[in-house]
Coordinates of N, CA and C in Angstrom, one line a residue:
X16 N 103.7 122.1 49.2 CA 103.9 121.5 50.5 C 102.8 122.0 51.4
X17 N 102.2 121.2 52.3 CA 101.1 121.4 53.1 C 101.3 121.3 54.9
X18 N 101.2 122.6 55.1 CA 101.8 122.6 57.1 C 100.7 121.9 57.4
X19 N 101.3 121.2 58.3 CA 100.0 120.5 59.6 C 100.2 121.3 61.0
X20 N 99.3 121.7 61.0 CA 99.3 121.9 62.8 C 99.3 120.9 63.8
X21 N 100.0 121.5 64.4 CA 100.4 120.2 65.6 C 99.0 119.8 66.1
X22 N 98.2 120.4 66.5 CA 96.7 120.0 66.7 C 96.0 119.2 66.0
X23 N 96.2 119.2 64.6 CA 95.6 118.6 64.1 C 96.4 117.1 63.8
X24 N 97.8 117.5 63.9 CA 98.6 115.8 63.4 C 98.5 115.2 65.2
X25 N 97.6 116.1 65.9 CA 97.4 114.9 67.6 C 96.6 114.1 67.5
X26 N 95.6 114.9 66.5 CA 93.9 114.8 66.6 C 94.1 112.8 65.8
X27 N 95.4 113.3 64.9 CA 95.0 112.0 63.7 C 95.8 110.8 64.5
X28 N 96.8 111.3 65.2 CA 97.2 110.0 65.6 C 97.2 109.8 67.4
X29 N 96.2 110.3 67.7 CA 95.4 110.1 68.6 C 94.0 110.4 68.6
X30 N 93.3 109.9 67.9 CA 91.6 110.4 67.6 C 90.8 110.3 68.8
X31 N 91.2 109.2 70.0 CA 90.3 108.3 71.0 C 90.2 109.8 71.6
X32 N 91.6 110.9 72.0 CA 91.3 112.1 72.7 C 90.7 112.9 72.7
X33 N 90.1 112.8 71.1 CA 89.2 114.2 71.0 C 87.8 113.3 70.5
X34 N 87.8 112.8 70.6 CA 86.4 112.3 70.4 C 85.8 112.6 71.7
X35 N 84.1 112.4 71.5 CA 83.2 112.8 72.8 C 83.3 112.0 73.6
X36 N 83.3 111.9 74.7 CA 83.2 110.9 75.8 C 82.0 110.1 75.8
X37 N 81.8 108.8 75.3 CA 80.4 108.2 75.3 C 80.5 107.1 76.2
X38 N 82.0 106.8 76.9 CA 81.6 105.8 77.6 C 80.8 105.8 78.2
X39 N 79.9 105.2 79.2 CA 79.5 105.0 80.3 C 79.9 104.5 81.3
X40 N 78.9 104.8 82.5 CA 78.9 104.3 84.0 C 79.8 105.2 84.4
X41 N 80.3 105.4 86.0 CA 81.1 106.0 86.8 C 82.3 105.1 86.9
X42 N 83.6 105.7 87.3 CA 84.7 105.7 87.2 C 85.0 105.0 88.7
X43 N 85.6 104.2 88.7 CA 85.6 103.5 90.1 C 87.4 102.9 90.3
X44 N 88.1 103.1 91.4 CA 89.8 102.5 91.1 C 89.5 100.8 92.1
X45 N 90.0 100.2 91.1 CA 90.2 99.0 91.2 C 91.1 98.6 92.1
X46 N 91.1 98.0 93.4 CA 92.3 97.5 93.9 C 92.4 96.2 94.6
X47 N 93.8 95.3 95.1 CA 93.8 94.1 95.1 C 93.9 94.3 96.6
X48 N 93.1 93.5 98.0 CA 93.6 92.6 99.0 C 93.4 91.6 99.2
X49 N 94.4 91.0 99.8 CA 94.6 89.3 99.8 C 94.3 89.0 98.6
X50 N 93.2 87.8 98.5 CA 92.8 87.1 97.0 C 91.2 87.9 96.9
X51 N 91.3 89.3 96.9 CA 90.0 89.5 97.0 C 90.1 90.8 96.2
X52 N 89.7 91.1 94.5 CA 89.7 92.6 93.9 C 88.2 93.2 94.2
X53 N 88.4 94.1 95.0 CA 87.1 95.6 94.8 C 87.5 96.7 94.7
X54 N 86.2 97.4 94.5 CA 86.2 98.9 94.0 C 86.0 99.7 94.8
X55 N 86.4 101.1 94.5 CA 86.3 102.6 95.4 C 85.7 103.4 94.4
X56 N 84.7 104.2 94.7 CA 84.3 105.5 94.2 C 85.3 106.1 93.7
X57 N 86.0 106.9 92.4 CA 86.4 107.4 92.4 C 86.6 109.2 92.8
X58 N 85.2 109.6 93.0 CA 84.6 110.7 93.5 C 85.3 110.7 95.2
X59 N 85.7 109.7 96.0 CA 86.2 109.7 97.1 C 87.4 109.6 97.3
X60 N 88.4 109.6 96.2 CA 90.0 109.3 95.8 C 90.6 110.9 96.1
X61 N 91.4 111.0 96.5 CA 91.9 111.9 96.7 C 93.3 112.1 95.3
X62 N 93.8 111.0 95.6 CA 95.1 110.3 95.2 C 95.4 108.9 95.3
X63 N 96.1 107.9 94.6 CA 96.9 107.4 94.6 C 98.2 107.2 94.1
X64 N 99.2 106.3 95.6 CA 100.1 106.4 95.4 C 101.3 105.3 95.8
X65 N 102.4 105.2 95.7 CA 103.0 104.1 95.7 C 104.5 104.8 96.7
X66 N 104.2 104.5 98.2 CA 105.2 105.0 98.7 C 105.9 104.3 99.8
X67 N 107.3 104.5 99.5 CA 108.4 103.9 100.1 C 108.4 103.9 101.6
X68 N 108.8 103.0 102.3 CA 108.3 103.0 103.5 C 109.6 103.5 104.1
X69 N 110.5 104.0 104.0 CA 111.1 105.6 104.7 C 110.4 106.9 105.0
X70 N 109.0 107.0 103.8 CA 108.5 108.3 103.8 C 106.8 108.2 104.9
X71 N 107.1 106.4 105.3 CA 105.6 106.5 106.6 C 106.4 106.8 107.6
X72 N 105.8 108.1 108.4 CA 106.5 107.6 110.1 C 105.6 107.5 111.2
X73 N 106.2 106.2 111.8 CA 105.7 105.6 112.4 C 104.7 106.2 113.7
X74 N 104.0 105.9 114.3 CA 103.2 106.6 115.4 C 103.2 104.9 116.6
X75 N 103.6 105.3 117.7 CA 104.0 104.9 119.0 C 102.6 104.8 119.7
X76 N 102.5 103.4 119.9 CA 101.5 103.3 120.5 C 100.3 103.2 119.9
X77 N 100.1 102.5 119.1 CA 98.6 103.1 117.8 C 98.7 101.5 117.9
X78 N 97.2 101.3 117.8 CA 96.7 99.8 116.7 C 97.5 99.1 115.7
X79 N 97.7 98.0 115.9 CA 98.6 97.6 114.2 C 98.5 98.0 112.9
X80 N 96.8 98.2 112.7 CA 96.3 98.2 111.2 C 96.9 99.6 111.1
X81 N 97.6 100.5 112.1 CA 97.8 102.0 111.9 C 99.5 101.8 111.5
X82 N 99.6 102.1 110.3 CA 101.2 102.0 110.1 C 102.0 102.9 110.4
X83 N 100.8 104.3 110.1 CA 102.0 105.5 110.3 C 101.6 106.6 109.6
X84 N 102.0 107.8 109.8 CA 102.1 108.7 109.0 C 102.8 109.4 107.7
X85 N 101.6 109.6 106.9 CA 102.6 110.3 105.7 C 101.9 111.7 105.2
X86 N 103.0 112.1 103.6 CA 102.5 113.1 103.6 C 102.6 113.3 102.0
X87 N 101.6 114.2 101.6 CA 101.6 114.4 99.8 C 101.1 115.6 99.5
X88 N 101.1 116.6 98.5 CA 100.5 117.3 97.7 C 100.1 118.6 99.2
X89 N 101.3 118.6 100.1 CA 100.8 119.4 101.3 C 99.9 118.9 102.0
X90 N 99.6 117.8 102.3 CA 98.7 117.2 103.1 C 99.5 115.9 104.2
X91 N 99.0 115.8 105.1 CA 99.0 114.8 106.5 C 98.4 113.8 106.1
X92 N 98.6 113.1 105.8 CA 97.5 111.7 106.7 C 98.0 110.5 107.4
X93 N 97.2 109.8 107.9 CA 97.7 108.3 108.6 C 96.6 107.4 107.8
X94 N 98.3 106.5 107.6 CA 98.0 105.4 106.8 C 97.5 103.8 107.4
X95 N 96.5 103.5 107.0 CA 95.9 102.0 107.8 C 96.1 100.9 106.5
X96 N 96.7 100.0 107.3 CA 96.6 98.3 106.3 C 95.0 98.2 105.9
X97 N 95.0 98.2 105.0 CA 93.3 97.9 104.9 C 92.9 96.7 105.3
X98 N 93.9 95.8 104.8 CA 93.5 93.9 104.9 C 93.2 94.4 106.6
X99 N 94.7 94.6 106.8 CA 94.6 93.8 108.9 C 93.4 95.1 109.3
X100 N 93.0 95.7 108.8 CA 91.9 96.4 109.5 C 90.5 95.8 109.4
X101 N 90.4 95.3 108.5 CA 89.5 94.6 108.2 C 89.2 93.0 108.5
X102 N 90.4 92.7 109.6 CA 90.7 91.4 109.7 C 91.0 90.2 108.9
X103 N 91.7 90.6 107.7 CA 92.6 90.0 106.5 C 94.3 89.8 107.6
X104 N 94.9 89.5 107.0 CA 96.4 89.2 107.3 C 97.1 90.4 106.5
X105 N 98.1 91.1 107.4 CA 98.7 91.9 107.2 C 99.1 92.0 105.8
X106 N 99.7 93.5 105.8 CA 100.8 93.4 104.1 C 101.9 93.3 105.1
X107 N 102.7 92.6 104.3 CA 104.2 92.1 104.5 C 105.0 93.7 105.5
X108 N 105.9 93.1 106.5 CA 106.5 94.2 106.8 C 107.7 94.4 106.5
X109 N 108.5 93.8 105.5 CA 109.6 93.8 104.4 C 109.3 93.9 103.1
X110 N 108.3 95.1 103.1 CA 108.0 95.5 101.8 C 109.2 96.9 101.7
X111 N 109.5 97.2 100.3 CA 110.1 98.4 100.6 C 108.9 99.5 100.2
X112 N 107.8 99.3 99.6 CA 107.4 100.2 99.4 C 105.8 99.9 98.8
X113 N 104.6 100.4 99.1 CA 103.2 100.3 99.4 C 102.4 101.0 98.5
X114 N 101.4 99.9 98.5 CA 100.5 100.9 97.3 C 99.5 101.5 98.1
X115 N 99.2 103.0 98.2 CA 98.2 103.6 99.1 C 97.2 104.8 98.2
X116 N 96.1 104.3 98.3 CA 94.8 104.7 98.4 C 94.3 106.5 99.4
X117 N 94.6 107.3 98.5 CA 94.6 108.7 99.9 C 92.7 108.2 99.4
X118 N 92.1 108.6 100.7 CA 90.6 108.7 100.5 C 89.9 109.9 101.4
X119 N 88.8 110.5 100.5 CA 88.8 112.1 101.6 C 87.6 111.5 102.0
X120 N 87.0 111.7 103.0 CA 85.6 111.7 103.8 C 85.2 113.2 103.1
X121 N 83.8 112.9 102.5 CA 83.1 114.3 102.0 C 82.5 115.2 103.0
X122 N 82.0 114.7 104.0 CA 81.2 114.9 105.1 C 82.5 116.1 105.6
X123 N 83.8 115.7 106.0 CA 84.9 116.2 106.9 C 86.2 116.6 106.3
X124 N 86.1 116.6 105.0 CA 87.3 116.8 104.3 C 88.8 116.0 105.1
X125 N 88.1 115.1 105.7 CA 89.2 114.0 106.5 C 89.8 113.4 105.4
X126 N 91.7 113.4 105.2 CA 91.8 112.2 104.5 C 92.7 111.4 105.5
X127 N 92.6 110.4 104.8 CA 93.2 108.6 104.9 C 93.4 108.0 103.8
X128 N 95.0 107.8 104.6 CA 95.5 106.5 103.6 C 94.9 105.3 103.5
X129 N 94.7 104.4 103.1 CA 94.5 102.9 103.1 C 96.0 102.3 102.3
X130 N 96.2 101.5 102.5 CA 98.0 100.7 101.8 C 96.9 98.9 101.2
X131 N 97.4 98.4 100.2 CA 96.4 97.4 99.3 C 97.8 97.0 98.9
X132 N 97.5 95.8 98.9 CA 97.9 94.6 97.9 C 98.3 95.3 96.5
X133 N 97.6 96.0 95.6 CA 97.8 96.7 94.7 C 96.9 96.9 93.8
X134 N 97.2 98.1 93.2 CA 96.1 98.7 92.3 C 96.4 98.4 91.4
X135 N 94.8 98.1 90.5 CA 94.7 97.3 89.5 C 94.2 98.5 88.3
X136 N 94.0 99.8 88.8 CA 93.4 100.5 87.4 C 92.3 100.9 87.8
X137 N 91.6 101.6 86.9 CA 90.5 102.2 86.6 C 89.1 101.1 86.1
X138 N 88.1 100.9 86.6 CA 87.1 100.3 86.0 C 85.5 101.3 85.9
X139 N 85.0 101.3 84.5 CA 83.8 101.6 84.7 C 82.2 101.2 85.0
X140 N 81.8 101.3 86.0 CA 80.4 100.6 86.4 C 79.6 101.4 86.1
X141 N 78.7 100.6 85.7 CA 77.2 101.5 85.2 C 76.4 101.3 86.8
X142 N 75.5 102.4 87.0 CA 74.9 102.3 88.3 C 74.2 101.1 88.1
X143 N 73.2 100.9 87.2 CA 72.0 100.0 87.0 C 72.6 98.8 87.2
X144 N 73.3 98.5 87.3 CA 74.2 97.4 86.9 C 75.0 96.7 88.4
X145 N 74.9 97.5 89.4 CA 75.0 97.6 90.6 C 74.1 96.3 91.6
X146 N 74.4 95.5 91.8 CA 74.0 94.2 92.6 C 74.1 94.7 94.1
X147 N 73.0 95.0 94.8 CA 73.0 95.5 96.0 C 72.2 94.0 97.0
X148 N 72.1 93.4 97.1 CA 71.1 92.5 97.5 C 72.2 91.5 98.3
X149 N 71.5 90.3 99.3 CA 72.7 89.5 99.7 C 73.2 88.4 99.1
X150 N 72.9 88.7 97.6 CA 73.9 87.6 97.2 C 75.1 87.8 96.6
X151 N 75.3 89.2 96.9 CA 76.8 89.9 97.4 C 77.9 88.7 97.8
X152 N 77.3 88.6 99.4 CA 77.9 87.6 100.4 C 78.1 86.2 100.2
X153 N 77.6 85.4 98.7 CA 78.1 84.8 98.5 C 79.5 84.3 98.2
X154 N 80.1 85.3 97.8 CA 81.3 85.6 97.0 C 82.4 85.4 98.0
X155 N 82.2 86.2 99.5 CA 82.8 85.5 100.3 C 83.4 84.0 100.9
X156 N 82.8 83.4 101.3 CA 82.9 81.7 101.1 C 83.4 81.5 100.1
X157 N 83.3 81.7 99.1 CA 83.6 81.0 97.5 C 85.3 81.6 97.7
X158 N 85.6 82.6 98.1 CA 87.1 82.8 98.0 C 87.6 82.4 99.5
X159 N 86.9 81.9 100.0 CA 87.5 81.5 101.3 C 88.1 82.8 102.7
X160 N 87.3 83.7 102.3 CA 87.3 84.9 103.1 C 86.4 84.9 104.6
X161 N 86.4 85.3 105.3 CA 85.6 85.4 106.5 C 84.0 86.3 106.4
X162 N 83.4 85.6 106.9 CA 81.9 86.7 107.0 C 82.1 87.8 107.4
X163 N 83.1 88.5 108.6 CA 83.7 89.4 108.8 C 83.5 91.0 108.1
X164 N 83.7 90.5 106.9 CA 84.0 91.5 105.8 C 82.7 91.6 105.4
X165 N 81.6 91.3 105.7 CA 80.0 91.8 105.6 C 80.0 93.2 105.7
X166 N 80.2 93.6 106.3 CA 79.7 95.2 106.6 C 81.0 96.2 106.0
X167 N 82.1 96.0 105.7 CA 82.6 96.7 104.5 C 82.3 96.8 103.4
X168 N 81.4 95.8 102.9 CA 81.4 95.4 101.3 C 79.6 95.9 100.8
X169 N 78.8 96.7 100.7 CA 77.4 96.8 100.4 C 76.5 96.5 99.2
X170 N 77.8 96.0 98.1 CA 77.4 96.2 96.8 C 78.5 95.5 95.9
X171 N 78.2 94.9 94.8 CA 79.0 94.6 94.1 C 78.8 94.5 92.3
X172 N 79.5 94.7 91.4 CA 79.6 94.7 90.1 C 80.3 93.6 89.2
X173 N 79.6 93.2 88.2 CA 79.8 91.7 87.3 C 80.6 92.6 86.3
X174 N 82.2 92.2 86.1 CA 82.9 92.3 85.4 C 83.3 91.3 84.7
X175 N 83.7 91.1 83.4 CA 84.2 89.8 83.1 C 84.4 88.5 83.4
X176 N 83.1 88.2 83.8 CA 82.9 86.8 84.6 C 83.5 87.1 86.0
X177 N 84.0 88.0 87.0 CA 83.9 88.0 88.0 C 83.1 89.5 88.9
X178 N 83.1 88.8 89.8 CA 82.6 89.8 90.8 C 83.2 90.4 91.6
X179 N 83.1 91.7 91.5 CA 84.1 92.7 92.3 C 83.0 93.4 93.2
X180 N 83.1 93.7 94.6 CA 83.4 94.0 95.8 C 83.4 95.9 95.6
X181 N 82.2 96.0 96.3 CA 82.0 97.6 96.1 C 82.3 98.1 97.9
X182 N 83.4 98.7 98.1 CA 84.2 98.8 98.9 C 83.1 100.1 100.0
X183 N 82.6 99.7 101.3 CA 81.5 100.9 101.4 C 82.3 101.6 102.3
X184 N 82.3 102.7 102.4 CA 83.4 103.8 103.1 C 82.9 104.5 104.0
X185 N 81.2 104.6 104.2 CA 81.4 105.3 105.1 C 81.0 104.2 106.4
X186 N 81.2 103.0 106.6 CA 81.5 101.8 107.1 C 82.9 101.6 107.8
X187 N 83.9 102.2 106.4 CA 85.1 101.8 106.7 C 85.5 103.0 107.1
X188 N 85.4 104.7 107.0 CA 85.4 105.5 107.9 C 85.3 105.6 108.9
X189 N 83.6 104.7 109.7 CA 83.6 104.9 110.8 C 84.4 104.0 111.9
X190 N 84.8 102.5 111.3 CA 85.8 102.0 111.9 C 87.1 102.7 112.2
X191 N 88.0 103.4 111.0 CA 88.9 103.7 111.4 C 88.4 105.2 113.0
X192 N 87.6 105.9 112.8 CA 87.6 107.0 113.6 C 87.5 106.0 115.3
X193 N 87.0 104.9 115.6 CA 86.5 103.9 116.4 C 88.0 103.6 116.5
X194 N 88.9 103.1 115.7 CA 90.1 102.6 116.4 C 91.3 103.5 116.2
X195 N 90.9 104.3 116.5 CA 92.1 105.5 117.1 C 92.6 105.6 118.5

């Protein structure tokens, strides 16, 4: 009779975890607003999370896109609708509970929530592969979105016959610090 170490009976029936990492491209979280999926650096994620809206409290007197404050992992933040900040249509206010995006500013170790339609996962983009040019902005019209959203979006990536929306942050940082 032959012992197996538990190491090695992981190794066999899970092989994908010990193998070398050859994917490529950088790691980017996928998320949904309105009829529109884009991406976030993952290097700028702090966290995400999915939280019940007992645990935002509210702040008096603030902008709409400002829902409120919360709190995680020993940390503060205030959470912004991303859509209505961006001039999308609100998330629903009879939701029980919100998908949020913590995002740090590297510059200020600032975090912010963002609250999305919903997160879709993990996607990997290869840099090269990176469409920076304005035919970005076509994509808008085509989903029936507002020009508006120009200056959040600087970049985008061809996934499986669609185009996802490279989400630019330090755009959408300087907005939120502007509507406080």
């Amino acid at each position: 009779m032959s012992t197996v170490s538990t190491l090695s009976r992981l190794q066999e029936l899970l092989p994908q975890l010990f193998q070398n990492s050859t994917i490529k491209g950088d790691r980017y979280l996928r998320f949904g607003i309105n009829q529109l999926s884009a991406l976030i650096p993952m290097s700028n994620i702090q966290e995400s999370l999915v939280i019940s809206v007992d645990r935002i409290t509210p702040i008096p007197q603030m902008p709409n896109a400002v829902m409120g404050l919360a709190s995680s992992r020993n940390a503060v933040f205030c959470i912004f609708d991303l859509g209505h900040l961006m001039g999308l249509s609100p998330l629903s206010s009879y939701l029980r509970q919100y998908h949020v995006i913590v995002l740090k500013e590297s510059a200020s170790d600032l975090l912010i929530g963002v609250a999305v339609h919903q997160i879709q996962g993990v996607t990997r983009v290869i840099t090269e592969e990176i469409c920076k040019d304005e035919r970005i902005y076509d994509i808008l019209p085509q989903r029936k979105l507002p020009l508006s959203l120009k200056p959040y979006f600087t970049a985008s990536f061809r996934q499986d016959d669609e185009e996802l929306l490279i989400l630019d942050l330090p755009t959408l940082f300087s907005h939120i610090k502007q509507s406080k």
